[in-house]
mmCIF file of C-alpha atoms in Angstrom:
data_model
loop_
_atom_site.group_PDB
_atom_site.id
_atom_site.type_symbol
_atom_site.label_atom_id
_atom_site.label_comp_id
_atom_site.label_asym_id
_atom_site.label_seq_id
_atom_site.Cartn_x
_atom_site.Cartn_y
_atom_site.Cartn_z
ATOM 1 C CA MET A 14 0.000 0.000 0.000
ATOM 2 C CA SER A 15 1.407 3.394 -1.022
ATOM 3 C CA PHE A 16 1.761 6.337 1.318
ATOM 4 C CA LYS A 17 -1.191 8.052 -0.369
ATOM 5 C CA SER A 18 -3.435 5.006 0.026
ATOM 6 C CA THR A 19 -2.416 4.650 3.665
ATOM 7 C CA LEU A 20 -3.154 8.305 4.346
ATOM 8 C CA ILE A 21 -6.574 8.035 2.691
ATOM 9 C CA PHE A 22 -7.337 4.942 4.782
ATOM 10 C CA VAL A 23 -6.366 6.697 8.031
ATOM 11 C CA VAL A 24 -8.298 9.884 7.266
ATOM 12 C CA LYS A 25 -11.369 7.972 6.078
ATOM 13 C CA TRP A 26 -11.693 5.923 9.256
ATOM 14 C CA LEU A 27 -10.800 8.791 11.531
ATOM 15 C CA PHE A 28 -13.714 10.813 10.156
ATOM 16 C CA ILE A 29 -16.097 7.848 10.366
ATOM 17 C CA SER A 30 -14.977 7.022 13.904
ATOM 18 C CA LEU A 31 -15.605 10.555 15.164
ATOM 19 C CA PRO A 32 -19.428 10.464 15.070
ATOM 20 C CA ILE A 33 -19.518 6.793 16.064
ATOM 21 C CA GLY A 34 -17.243 7.377 19.040
ATOM 22 C CA VAL A 35 -19.141 10.465 20.187
ATOM 23 C CA LEU A 36 -22.564 8.825 19.874
ATOM 24 C CA VAL A 37 -21.584 5.541 21.491
ATOM 25 C CA GLY A 38 -19.582 7.258 24.241
ATOM 26 C CA SER A 39 -22.551 9.507 25.000
ATOM 27 C CA ALA A 40 -24.911 6.519 25.054
ATOM 28 C CA SER A 41 -22.593 4.716 27.476
ATOM 29 C CA ALA A 42 -22.387 7.815 29.678
ATOM 30 C CA PHE A 43 -26.181 8.033 29.845
ATOM 31 C CA PHE A 44 -26.380 4.314 30.552
ATOM 32 C CA LEU A 45 -23.821 4.434 33.374
ATOM 33 C CA VAL A 46 -25.492 7.420 35.041
ATOM 34 C CA SER A 47 -28.902 5.749 34.743
ATOM 35 C CA LEU A 48 -27.525 2.465 36.051
ATOM 36 C CA ASN A 49 -26.027 4.177 39.099
ATOM 37 C CA TRP A 50 -29.368 5.850 39.773
ATOM 38 C CA VAL A 51 -31.472 2.676 39.576
ATOM 39 C CA THR A 52 -28.928 0.796 41.705
ATOM 40 C CA ASP A 53 -28.917 3.463 44.404
ATOM 41 C CA TRP A 54 -32.724 3.637 44.387
ATOM 42 C CA ARG A 55 -33.047 -0.136 44.682
ATOM 43 C CA GLU A 56 -30.586 -0.305 47.569
ATOM 44 C CA ALA A 57 -32.526 2.453 49.361
ATOM 45 C CA HIS A 58 -35.873 0.710 48.729
ATOM 46 C CA VAL A 59 -35.111 -3.005 48.885
ATOM 47 C CA TRP A 60 -38.820 -3.867 48.945
ATOM 48 C CA VAL A 61 -38.820 -3.311 45.188
ATOM 49 C CA ILE A 62 -36.991 -6.643 44.766
ATOM 50 C CA GLY A 63 -40.303 -8.322 45.567
ATOM 51 C CA LEU A 64 -41.592 -6.892 42.293
ATOM 52 C CA LEU A 65 -38.856 -8.587 40.248
ATOM 53 C CA PRO A 66 -41.437 -10.829 38.515
ATOM 54 C CA VAL A 67 -43.205 -7.656 37.308
ATOM 55 C CA GLY A 68 -39.912 -6.353 35.957
ATOM 56 C CA GLY A 69 -39.338 -9.729 34.345
ATOM 57 C CA PHE A 70 -42.627 -9.538 32.488
ATOM 58 C CA MET A 71 -41.799 -6.009 31.315
ATOM 59 C CA VAL A 72 -38.489 -7.192 29.861
ATOM 60 C CA GLY A 73 -39.879 -10.421 28.433
ATOM 61 C CA ALA A 74 -42.882 -8.747 26.836
ATOM 62 C CA ALA A 75 -40.803 -5.929 25.358
ATOM 63 C CA TYR A 76 -38.573 -8.389 23.513
ATOM 64 C CA HIS A 77 -41.374 -10.816 22.622
ATOM 65 C CA TYR A 78 -43.644 -8.219 21.041
ATOM 66 C CA TRP A 79 -41.187 -5.584 19.775
ATOM 67 C CA GLY A 80 -37.710 -7.069 19.762
ATOM 68 C CA LYS A 81 -37.731 -10.582 18.360
ATOM 69 C CA GLU A 82 -35.247 -9.594 15.666
ATOM 70 C CA VAL A 83 -32.712 -8.319 18.235
ATOM 71 C CA VAL A 84 -33.213 -10.794 21.061
ATOM 72 C CA LYS A 85 -29.906 -12.587 20.382
ATOM 73 C CA GLY A 86 -27.958 -9.574 21.621
ATOM 74 C CA ASN A 87 -24.168 -9.865 21.413
ATOM 75 C CA ASN A 88 -24.447 -13.091 19.457
ATOM 76 C CA GLN A 89 -26.420 -11.257 16.780
ATOM 77 C CA LEU A 90 -23.579 -8.779 16.284
ATOM 78 C CA ILE A 91 -21.156 -11.668 15.873
ATOM 79 C CA GLU A 92 -23.496 -13.474 13.469
ATOM 80 C CA GLU A 93 -23.945 -10.354 11.342
ATOM 81 C CA PHE A 94 -20.178 -10.028 11.086
ATOM 82 C CA HIS A 95 -19.798 -13.573 9.785
ATOM 83 C CA SER A 96 -23.014 -13.923 7.759
ATOM 84 C CA PRO A 97 -24.505 -10.523 6.912
ATOM 85 C CA GLN A 98 -28.294 -10.534 6.638
ATOM 86 C CA GLN A 99 -29.527 -7.049 7.465
ATOM 87 C CA ILE A 100 -28.491 -3.827 9.157
ATOM 88 C CA ILE A 101 -28.752 -4.210 12.925
ATOM 89 C CA PRO A 102 -32.105 -2.605 13.792
ATOM 90 C CA PHE A 103 -31.572 0.577 15.785
ATOM 91 C CA LYS A 104 -34.235 -0.620 18.235
ATOM 92 C CA MET A 105 -31.592 -2.942 19.700
ATOM 93 C CA ALA A 106 -30.073 0.065 21.508
ATOM 94 C CA PRO A 107 -33.145 1.388 23.374
ATOM 95 C CA LEU A 108 -34.489 -2.123 24.021
ATOM 96 C CA VAL A 109 -31.316 -3.418 25.658
ATOM 97 C CA LEU A 110 -30.977 -0.161 27.595
ATOM 98 C CA PHE A 111 -34.541 -0.516 28.873
ATOM 99 C CA GLY A 112 -34.177 -4.217 29.631
ATOM 100 C CA THR A 113 -30.924 -3.789 31.536
ATOM 101 C CA LEU A 114 -32.143 -0.870 33.628
ATOM 102 C CA VAL A 115 -35.342 -2.736 34.514
ATOM 103 C CA THR A 116 -33.318 -5.837 35.417
ATOM 104 C CA HIS A 117 -31.104 -3.849 37.790
ATOM 105 C CA PHE A 118 -33.918 -1.693 39.162
ATOM 106 C CA PHE A 119 -35.871 -4.707 40.391
ATOM 107 C CA GLY A 120 -32.844 -6.674 41.596
ATOM 108 C CA GLY A 121 -31.628 -9.056 38.897
ATOM 109 C CA SER A 122 -27.992 -10.126 38.837
ATOM 110 C CA ALA A 123 -26.473 -8.973 35.552
ATOM 111 C CA GLY A 124 -23.746 -6.809 34.091
ATOM 112 C CA ARG A 125 -23.405 -3.886 31.724
ATOM 113 C CA GLU A 126 -20.943 -4.719 28.953
ATOM 114 C CA GLY A 127 -23.575 -6.476 26.849
ATOM 115 C CA THR A 128 -25.727 -3.377 26.932
ATOM 116 C CA ALA A 129 -22.913 -1.055 25.894
ATOM 117 C CA VAL A 130 -21.686 -3.402 23.159
ATOM 118 C CA GLN A 131 -25.181 -3.844 21.721
ATOM 119 C CA MET A 132 -25.844 -0.103 21.799
ATOM 120 C CA GLY A 133 -22.481 0.452 20.136
ATOM 121 C CA GLY A 134 -23.114 -2.126 17.427
ATOM 122 C CA ALA A 135 -26.638 -0.867 16.689
ATOM 123 C CA ILE A 136 -25.541 2.777 16.527
ATOM 124 C CA ALA A 137 -22.452 2.086 14.428
ATOM 125 C CA ASP A 138 -24.246 -0.141 11.910
ATOM 126 C CA GLN A 139 -26.607 2.691 10.973
ATOM 127 C CA PHE A 140 -23.605 4.331 9.289
ATOM 128 C CA THR A 141 -23.425 1.354 6.924
ATOM 129 C CA LYS A 142 -26.784 2.432 5.525
ATOM 130 C CA TRP A 143 -26.196 6.176 5.656
ATOM 131 C CA LEU A 144 -22.751 6.016 4.011
ATOM 132 C CA LYS A 145 -23.644 3.104 1.672
ATOM 133 C CA LEU A 146 -20.559 1.167 2.781
ATOM 134 C CA SER A 147 -19.357 -2.081 1.242
ATOM 135 C CA ASP A 148 -19.614 -5.443 2.997
ATOM 136 C CA THR A 149 -15.932 -5.256 3.883
ATOM 137 C CA ASP A 150 -16.304 -1.804 5.414
ATOM 138 C CA ARG A 151 -19.407 -2.953 7.266
ATOM 139 C CA LYS A 152 -17.364 -5.584 9.088
ATOM 140 C CA ILE A 153 -15.049 -2.812 10.253
ATOM 141 C CA ILE A 154 -18.038 -0.706 11.319
ATOM 142 C CA LEU A 155 -19.372 -3.531 13.502
ATOM 143 C CA ILE A 156 -15.962 -3.957 15.098
ATOM 144 C CA MET A 157 -15.855 -0.228 15.798
ATOM 145 C CA GLY A 158 -19.251 -0.321 17.484
ATOM 146 C CA ILE A 159 -18.213 -3.192 19.736
ATOM 147 C CA SER A 160 -14.913 -1.501 20.533
ATOM 148 C CA ALA A 161 -16.505 1.858 21.319
ATOM 149 C CA GLY A 162 -19.153 0.336 23.582
ATOM 150 C CA PHE A 163 -16.723 -1.825 25.527
ATOM 151 C CA ALA A 164 -14.084 0.892 25.900
ATOM 152 C CA SER A 165 -16.475 3.572 27.100
ATOM 153 C CA VAL A 166 -18.396 1.461 29.609
ATOM 154 C CA PHE A 167 -15.235 0.236 31.374
ATOM 155 C CA GLY A 168 -12.818 3.090 30.675
ATOM 156 C CA THR A 169 -10.367 0.721 28.949
ATOM 157 C CA PRO A 170 -9.798 1.833 25.344
ATOM 158 C CA LEU A 171 -6.879 -0.521 24.618
ATOM 159 C CA ALA A 172 -8.772 -3.548 25.925
ATOM 160 C CA GLY A 173 -11.842 -2.411 23.986
ATOM 161 C CA THR A 174 -9.807 -2.141 20.795
ATOM 162 C CA VAL A 175 -8.495 -5.689 21.013
ATOM 163 C CA PHE A 176 -11.662 -7.219 22.484
ATOM 164 C CA ALA A 177 -13.652 -6.206 19.403
ATOM 165 C CA LEU A 178 -11.076 -7.901 17.165
ATOM 166 C CA GLU A 179 -10.530 -10.966 19.327
ATOM 167 C CA VAL A 180 -14.099 -11.866 20.307
ATOM 168 C CA LEU A 181 -15.342 -12.552 16.779
ATOM 169 C CA ILE A 182 -13.109 -15.490 15.881
ATOM 170 C CA VAL A 183 -11.098 -17.647 18.285
ATOM 171 C CA GLY A 184 -7.581 -17.853 16.873
ATOM 172 C CA LYS A 185 -7.742 -15.043 14.330
ATOM 173 C CA MET A 186 -7.954 -11.254 14.329
ATOM 174 C CA ARG A 187 -8.860 -8.842 11.532
ATOM 175 C CA TYR A 188 -5.905 -6.478 11.570
ATOM 176 C CA GLU A 189 -7.333 -4.252 8.848
ATOM 177 C CA ALA A 190 -9.811 -3.101 11.505
ATOM 178 C CA LEU A 191 -7.150 -2.423 14.154
ATOM 179 C CA LEU A 192 -6.779 1.310 13.533
ATOM 180 C CA PRO A 193 -10.527 2.044 13.120
ATOM 181 C CA SER A 194 -11.203 0.009 16.267
ATOM 182 C CA LEU A 195 -8.617 2.038 18.181
ATOM 183 C CA PHE A 196 -9.995 5.359 16.905
ATOM 184 C CA ALA A 197 -13.539 4.427 17.931
ATOM 185 C CA ALA A 198 -12.441 3.176 21.357
ATOM 186 C CA LEU A 199 -10.364 6.258 22.170
ATOM 187 C CA ILE A 200 -13.035 8.709 21.031
ATOM 188 C CA ALA A 201 -15.839 6.873 22.828
ATOM 189 C CA ASP A 202 -13.813 6.657 26.043
ATOM 190 C CA TYR A 203 -12.901 10.357 25.835
ATOM 191 C CA THR A 204 -16.535 11.274 25.183
ATOM 192 C CA CYS A 205 -17.740 9.300 28.196
ATOM 193 C CA HIS A 206 -15.205 11.081 30.411
ATOM 194 C CA ALA A 207 -16.149 14.426 28.845
ATOM 195 C CA TRP A 208 -19.672 13.861 30.205
ATOM 196 C CA ASP A 209 -17.984 13.688 33.640
ATOM 197 C CA VAL A 210 -18.817 10.014 34.101
ATOM 198 C CA ALA A 211 -16.278 8.236 36.288
ATOM 199 C CA HIS A 212 -15.306 4.574 36.345
ATOM 200 C CA THR A 213 -14.469 2.397 39.333
ATOM 201 C CA HIS A 214 -10.785 2.326 40.299
ATOM 202 C CA TYR A 215 -9.004 -0.741 41.647
ATOM 203 C CA HIS A 216 -5.601 -0.846 43.285
ATOM 204 C CA ILE A 217 -2.929 -3.517 43.565
ATOM 205 C CA PRO A 218 -0.304 -1.943 45.863
ATOM 206 C CA PHE A 219 2.417 -4.568 45.406
ATOM 207 C CA SER A 220 3.335 -7.295 42.922
ATOM 208 C CA PRO A 221 6.333 -9.479 43.813
ATOM 209 C CA HIS A 222 8.933 -10.520 41.280
ATOM 210 C CA LEU A 223 7.651 -13.503 39.289
ATOM 211 C CA SER A 224 9.857 -16.312 40.639
ATOM 212 C CA ALA A 225 9.585 -19.988 39.687
ATOM 213 C CA GLU A 226 7.523 -20.632 42.817
ATOM 214 C CA TYR A 227 5.136 -17.776 42.140
ATOM 215 C CA LEU A 228 4.836 -18.837 38.511
ATOM 216 C CA GLY A 229 3.669 -22.265 39.645
ATOM 217 C CA TRP A 230 1.086 -20.778 42.003
ATOM 218 C CA SER A 231 -0.068 -18.397 39.256
ATOM 219 C CA ILE A 232 -0.596 -21.307 36.867
ATOM 220 C CA LEU A 233 -2.648 -23.099 39.528
ATOM 221 C CA ALA A 234 -4.747 -19.969 40.054
ATOM 222 C CA GLY A 235 -5.205 -19.627 36.284
ATOM 223 C CA ILE A 236 -6.490 -23.212 36.105
ATOM 224 C CA CYS A 237 -9.047 -22.391 38.822
ATOM 225 C CA PHE A 238 -10.169 -19.287 36.931
ATOM 226 C CA GLY A 239 -10.470 -21.243 33.691
ATOM 227 C CA LEU A 240 -12.572 -23.966 35.298
ATOM 228 C CA ALA A 241 -14.803 -21.311 36.887
ATOM 229 C CA ALA A 242 -15.209 -19.650 33.472
ATOM 230 C CA LEU A 243 -16.095 -23.022 31.961
ATOM 231 C CA GLY A 244 -18.630 -23.584 34.727
ATOM 232 C CA PHE A 245 -20.184 -20.164 34.176
ATOM 233 C CA SER A 246 -20.576 -20.768 30.432
ATOM 234 C CA LYS A 247 -22.078 -24.227 30.918
ATOM 235 C CA VAL A 248 -24.506 -23.130 33.621
ATOM 236 C CA VAL A 249 -25.750 -20.005 31.817
ATOM 237 C CA HIS A 250 -26.454 -22.085 28.693
ATOM 238 C CA PHE A 251 -28.115 -24.756 30.840
ATOM 239 C CA TRP A 252 -30.540 -22.275 32.411
ATOM 240 C CA GLY A 253 -31.313 -20.720 29.037
ATOM 241 C CA ASP A 254 -32.146 -24.114 27.534
ATOM 242 C CA PHE A 255 -34.070 -25.132 30.662
ATOM 243 C CA PHE A 256 -36.385 -22.131 30.613
ATOM 244 C CA LYS A 257 -36.997 -22.461 26.880
ATOM 245 C CA ALA A 258 -37.870 -26.142 27.271
ATOM 246 C CA LYS A 259 -40.162 -25.699 30.277
ATOM 247 C CA ILE A 260 -41.919 -22.402 29.469
ATOM 248 C CA SER A 261 -43.019 -21.864 25.871
ATOM 249 C CA TYR A 262 -44.322 -18.296 26.367
ATOM 250 C CA PRO A 263 -41.165 -16.128 26.504
ATOM 251 C CA PRO A 264 -42.507 -13.253 28.670
ATOM 252 C CA LEU A 265 -43.377 -15.770 31.388
ATOM 253 C CA ARG A 266 -39.799 -17.041 31.740
ATOM 254 C CA PRO A 267 -38.390 -13.976 33.538
ATOM 255 C CA VAL A 268 -41.586 -13.785 35.613
ATOM 256 C CA VAL A 269 -40.951 -17.240 37.050
ATOM 257 C CA GLY A 270 -37.232 -16.604 37.239
ATOM 258 C CA GLY A 271 -37.779 -13.254 38.938
ATOM 259 C CA ALA A 272 -40.024 -14.793 41.596
ATOM 260 C CA ILE A 273 -37.382 -17.391 42.420
ATOM 261 C CA ILE A 274 -34.573 -14.802 42.540
ATOM 262 C CA ALA A 275 -36.598 -12.518 44.807
ATOM 263 C CA MET A 276 -37.240 -15.436 47.163
ATOM 264 C CA VAL A 277 -33.552 -16.389 47.212
ATOM 265 C CA VAL A 278 -32.513 -12.809 47.969
ATOM 266 C CA TRP A 279 -35.044 -12.720 50.827
ATOM 267 C CA LEU A 280 -33.696 -16.008 52.216
ATOM 268 C CA LEU A 281 -30.099 -14.812 51.962
ATOM 269 C CA GLY A 282 -31.017 -11.575 53.720
ATOM 270 C CA THR A 283 -28.623 -9.507 51.595
ATOM 271 C CA THR A 284 -28.482 -7.720 48.242
ATOM 272 C CA LYS A 285 -24.762 -8.438 47.943
ATOM 273 C CA TYR A 286 -25.176 -10.917 45.109
ATOM 274 C CA ILE A 287 -27.562 -9.004 42.828
ATOM 275 C CA GLY A 288 -26.929 -6.065 40.504
ATOM 276 C CA LEU A 289 -23.364 -5.334 39.458
ATOM 277 C CA GLY A 290 -21.816 -6.076 42.838
ATOM 278 C CA ILE A 291 -19.225 -3.287 42.559
ATOM 279 C CA PRO A 292 -18.849 -2.796 46.365
ATOM 280 C CA THR A 293 -17.949 -6.464 46.769
ATOM 281 C CA ILE A 294 -15.513 -6.335 43.857
ATOM 282 C CA VAL A 295 -13.754 -3.360 45.469
ATOM 283 C CA ALA A 296 -13.764 -5.108 48.871
ATOM 284 C CA SER A 297 -12.175 -8.222 47.349
ATOM 285 C CA PHE A 298 -8.997 -6.198 46.764
ATOM 286 C CA GLN A 299 -8.841 -5.161 50.421
ATOM 287 C CA ASP A 300 -10.524 -7.606 52.800
ATOM 288 C CA THR A 301 -10.878 -11.344 53.270
ATOM 289 C CA LEU A 302 -14.363 -12.296 52.071
ATOM 290 C CA PRO A 303 -16.468 -15.450 52.528
ATOM 291 C CA PRO A 304 -15.012 -18.118 50.200
ATOM 292 C CA TYR A 305 -18.458 -18.943 48.784
ATOM 293 C CA ASP A 306 -19.134 -15.437 47.405
ATOM 294 C CA PHE A 307 -18.037 -16.365 43.883
ATOM 295 C CA LEU A 308 -20.328 -19.406 43.751
ATOM 296 C CA LEU A 309 -23.453 -17.547 44.870
ATOM 297 C CA LYS A 310 -22.825 -14.795 42.319
ATOM 298 C CA LEU A 311 -22.271 -17.376 39.585
ATOM 299 C CA LEU A 312 -25.539 -19.135 40.336
ATOM 300 C CA LEU A 313 -27.642 -15.971 40.628
ATOM 301 C CA THR A 314 -26.198 -14.382 37.482
ATOM 302 C CA THR A 315 -26.534 -17.444 35.273
ATOM 303 C CA PHE A 316 -30.087 -17.953 36.522
ATOM 304 C CA THR A 317 -30.980 -14.296 35.910
ATOM 305 C CA LEU A 318 -29.661 -14.295 32.343
ATOM 306 C CA GLY A 319 -30.953 -17.769 31.577
ATOM 307 C CA ALA A 320 -34.447 -16.710 32.651
ATOM 308 C CA GLY A 321 -34.443 -13.956 30.034
ATOM 309 C CA PHE A 322 -33.436 -10.819 31.921
ATOM 310 C CA LYS A 323 -31.112 -8.424 30.109
ATOM 311 C CA GLY A 324 -27.637 -7.173 30.921
ATOM 312 C CA GLY A 325 -24.087 -8.281 30.381
ATOM 313 C CA GLU A 326 -22.045 -11.124 31.792
ATOM 314 C CA VAL A 327 -18.722 -9.372 32.202
ATOM 315 C CA THR A 328 -19.142 -7.364 35.421
ATOM 316 C CA PRO A 329 -20.567 -10.426 37.208
ATOM 317 C CA LEU A 330 -17.556 -12.311 35.847
ATOM 318 C CA PHE A 331 -15.358 -9.626 37.414
ATOM 319 C CA PHE A 332 -17.173 -10.251 40.710
ATOM 320 C CA ILE A 333 -16.795 -14.031 40.408
ATOM 321 C CA GLY A 334 -13.146 -13.815 39.424
ATOM 322 C CA ALA A 335 -12.136 -11.254 42.047
ATOM 323 C CA THR A 336 -13.902 -13.096 44.872
ATOM 324 C CA LEU A 337 -12.512 -16.454 43.707
ATOM 325 C CA GLY A 338 -9.036 -14.907 43.726
ATOM 326 C CA ASN A 339 -9.786 -13.578 47.186
ATOM 327 C CA ALA A 340 -10.720 -17.106 48.307
ATOM 328 C CA LEU A 341 -7.552 -18.587 46.768
ATOM 329 C CA ALA A 342 -5.527 -16.246 48.995
ATOM 330 C CA LEU A 343 -6.417 -18.617 51.852
ATOM 331 C CA PHE A 344 -3.763 -21.051 50.585
ATOM 332 C CA VAL A 345 -1.967 -19.430 47.608
ATOM 333 C CA PRO A 346 1.042 -17.413 48.878
ATOM 334 C CA LEU A 347 0.457 -14.385 46.690
ATOM 335 C CA PRO A 348 -0.811 -10.954 47.829
ATOM 336 C CA LEU A 349 -4.595 -10.887 48.174
ATOM 337 C CA PRO A 350 -5.087 -7.787 45.944
ATOM 338 C CA LEU A 351 -2.950 -9.402 43.239
ATOM 339 C CA LEU A 352 -4.976 -12.625 43.287
ATOM 340 C CA ALA A 353 -8.213 -10.639 43.162
ATOM 341 C CA GLY A 354 -6.917 -8.758 40.112
ATOM 342 C CA MET A 355 -5.763 -11.971 38.440
ATOM 343 C CA GLY A 356 -9.208 -13.465 38.932
ATOM 344 C CA PHE A 357 -10.873 -10.251 37.772
ATOM 345 C CA VAL A 358 -9.340 -10.484 34.298
ATOM 346 C CA GLY A 359 -8.593 -14.214 34.229
ATOM 347 C CA ILE A 360 -12.129 -15.537 34.399
ATOM 348 C CA PHE A 361 -13.227 -12.941 31.841
ATOM 349 C CA ALA A 362 -10.503 -14.154 29.479
ATOM 350 C CA GLY A 363 -11.672 -17.747 29.829
ATOM 351 C CA ALA A 364 -15.384 -17.065 29.458
ATOM 352 C CA THR A 365 -15.040 -14.847 26.371
ATOM 353 C CA ASN A 366 -11.940 -16.415 24.757
ATOM 354 C CA THR A 367 -10.209 -13.024 24.662
ATOM 355 C CA PRO A 368 -6.926 -13.407 26.589
ATOM 356 C CA LEU A 369 -5.046 -10.567 24.869
ATOM 357 C CA ALA A 370 -7.795 -8.030 25.526
ATOM 358 C CA CYS A 371 -7.942 -9.099 29.162
ATOM 359 C CA ILE A 372 -4.184 -8.750 29.628
ATOM 360 C CA LEU A 373 -4.477 -5.195 28.318
ATOM 361 C CA MET A 374 -7.416 -4.587 30.628
ATOM 362 C CA GLY A 375 -5.256 -5.681 33.533
ATOM 363 C CA VAL A 376 -2.597 -3.165 32.526
ATOM 364 C CA GLU A 377 -5.138 -0.357 32.125
ATOM 365 C CA LEU A 378 -6.911 -1.060 35.411
ATOM 366 C CA PHE A 379 -4.083 -2.188 37.696
ATOM 367 C CA GLY A 380 -0.892 -0.755 36.222
ATOM 368 C CA SER A 381 2.046 -2.449 34.515
ATOM 369 C CA ASP A 382 3.776 -3.933 37.605
ATOM 370 C CA SER A 383 1.367 -6.866 37.771
ATOM 371 C CA THR A 384 1.386 -7.575 34.018
ATOM 372 C CA PRO A 385 3.281 -10.925 34.164
ATOM 373 C CA TYR A 386 0.764 -12.291 36.646
ATOM 374 C CA MET A 387 -2.187 -11.001 34.621
ATOM 375 C CA ALA A 388 -0.745 -12.619 31.496
ATOM 376 C CA VAL A 389 -0.326 -16.014 33.165
ATOM 377 C CA ALA A 390 -3.822 -15.876 34.684
ATOM 378 C CA CYS A 391 -5.499 -14.871 31.402
ATOM 379 C CA ILE A 392 -3.684 -17.297 29.125
ATOM 380 C CA VAL A 393 -3.922 -20.313 31.434
ATOM 381 C CA SER A 394 -7.594 -19.558 32.135
ATOM 382 C CA TYR A 395 -8.230 -19.285 28.392
ATOM 383 C CA LEU A 396 -6.658 -22.715 27.842
ATOM 384 C CA PHE A 397 -8.618 -24.432 30.627
ATOM 385 C CA SER A 398 -12.026 -22.887 29.906
ATOM 386 C CA GLY A 399 -13.015 -25.316 27.153
ATOM 387 C CA GLN A 400 -13.427 -24.766 23.432
ATOM 388 C CA SER A 401 -16.561 -22.601 23.703
ATOM 389 C CA GLY A 402 -17.528 -19.642 25.876
ATOM 390 C CA ILE A 403 -20.480 -17.444 26.712
ATOM 391 C CA TYR A 404 -20.893 -16.291 23.090
ATOM 392 C CA THR A 405 -22.319 -19.219 21.148
ATOM 393 C CA SER A 406 -21.899 -17.476 17.774
ATOM 394 C CA GLN A 407 -18.162 -17.052 18.242
ATOM 395 C CA ARG A 408 -16.364 -18.944 15.478
ATOM 396 C CA LYS A 409 -13.290 -21.140 15.942
ATOM 397 C CA GLU A 410 -10.465 -20.573 13.487
ATOM 398 C CA SER A 411 -8.355 -23.127 15.352
ATOM 399 C CA ASN A 412 -8.381 -25.196 18.522
ATOM 400 C CA LYS A 413 -6.728 -23.699 21.577
ATOM 401 C CA TYR A 414 -3.987 -26.286 21.741
ATOM 402 C CA PHE A 415 -3.022 -27.290 18.200
#
């Protein structure tokens, strides 16, 4: 490629990424502010959790009557990348925003990345129609939407850049989309911050030199994170299949699921395991927590999503990973904050098959000192999490081992 062609390519995608980044970053900012509000209101009025079945019907009915063509969520974005059928309907953005806020307002256990990624993909794909882009350029547009949504909702533009490239195909990345993905991620992240929306900060005060002994313990921890990621993927798919097999009317699934979740929360006597669980994630870097925290969050989140509520999987995976790392500190001779951070990114890497993005996320969130440990945790977890993850439409270019 000549210098002129390269320059045209850079300028073209910079100009396209500007409106995409601004729109997606603004949507993520609105989403994060709204999510904080509904979470605070729920925690101040815990009686509303008893109405979770009502919220479940609202979400189920909205998708059954108005959103059948976007109900697949993240998997639909991946499918459109591989086998283009139609422009992602813009309704995906407001529907997933509504569904996620309702889920959190009434006390479901879910995350936020899926919402931001779906809003990003739906917003970005409209430019395919407006600019009359080719099929090749449309693939780049979809990657940009995913990148912008992920980067802005977590404040991690480098991880967002690589996640959008890595999540589509296990074992292969589309490098022609690397620069557009980076542009979109940086602009979306900057836009979200420009709206004065802050992200949660985590701190690992000390990371020891990676000796042979510590490497061995890190590998063991990575295996635990990978098996937990495998368990999460299997259980969330199990609950999804279970509800579809037992309840044929889709809006009724989250009603039944919501009633059961509300009862479980009442029996537990705590709201610790619903919503995002950010306070517990932060605490896992500082205090010794009950060793069963990760298991309860895994069960409640997979049940919530399997029943048909909306939201992402990633923040609950952060919770599961950080609290599992916290539990491993009972016998693994590594600093507790370091193990929590390793679990934070490690289980995410295994569940989504995106180890490189998660290593970068570790650098962006925790600093560079802990990078060797983050790399071991993410790569080993990726290898031990099975051949499939939480995204069923993710294609396999190659097996993980050979």
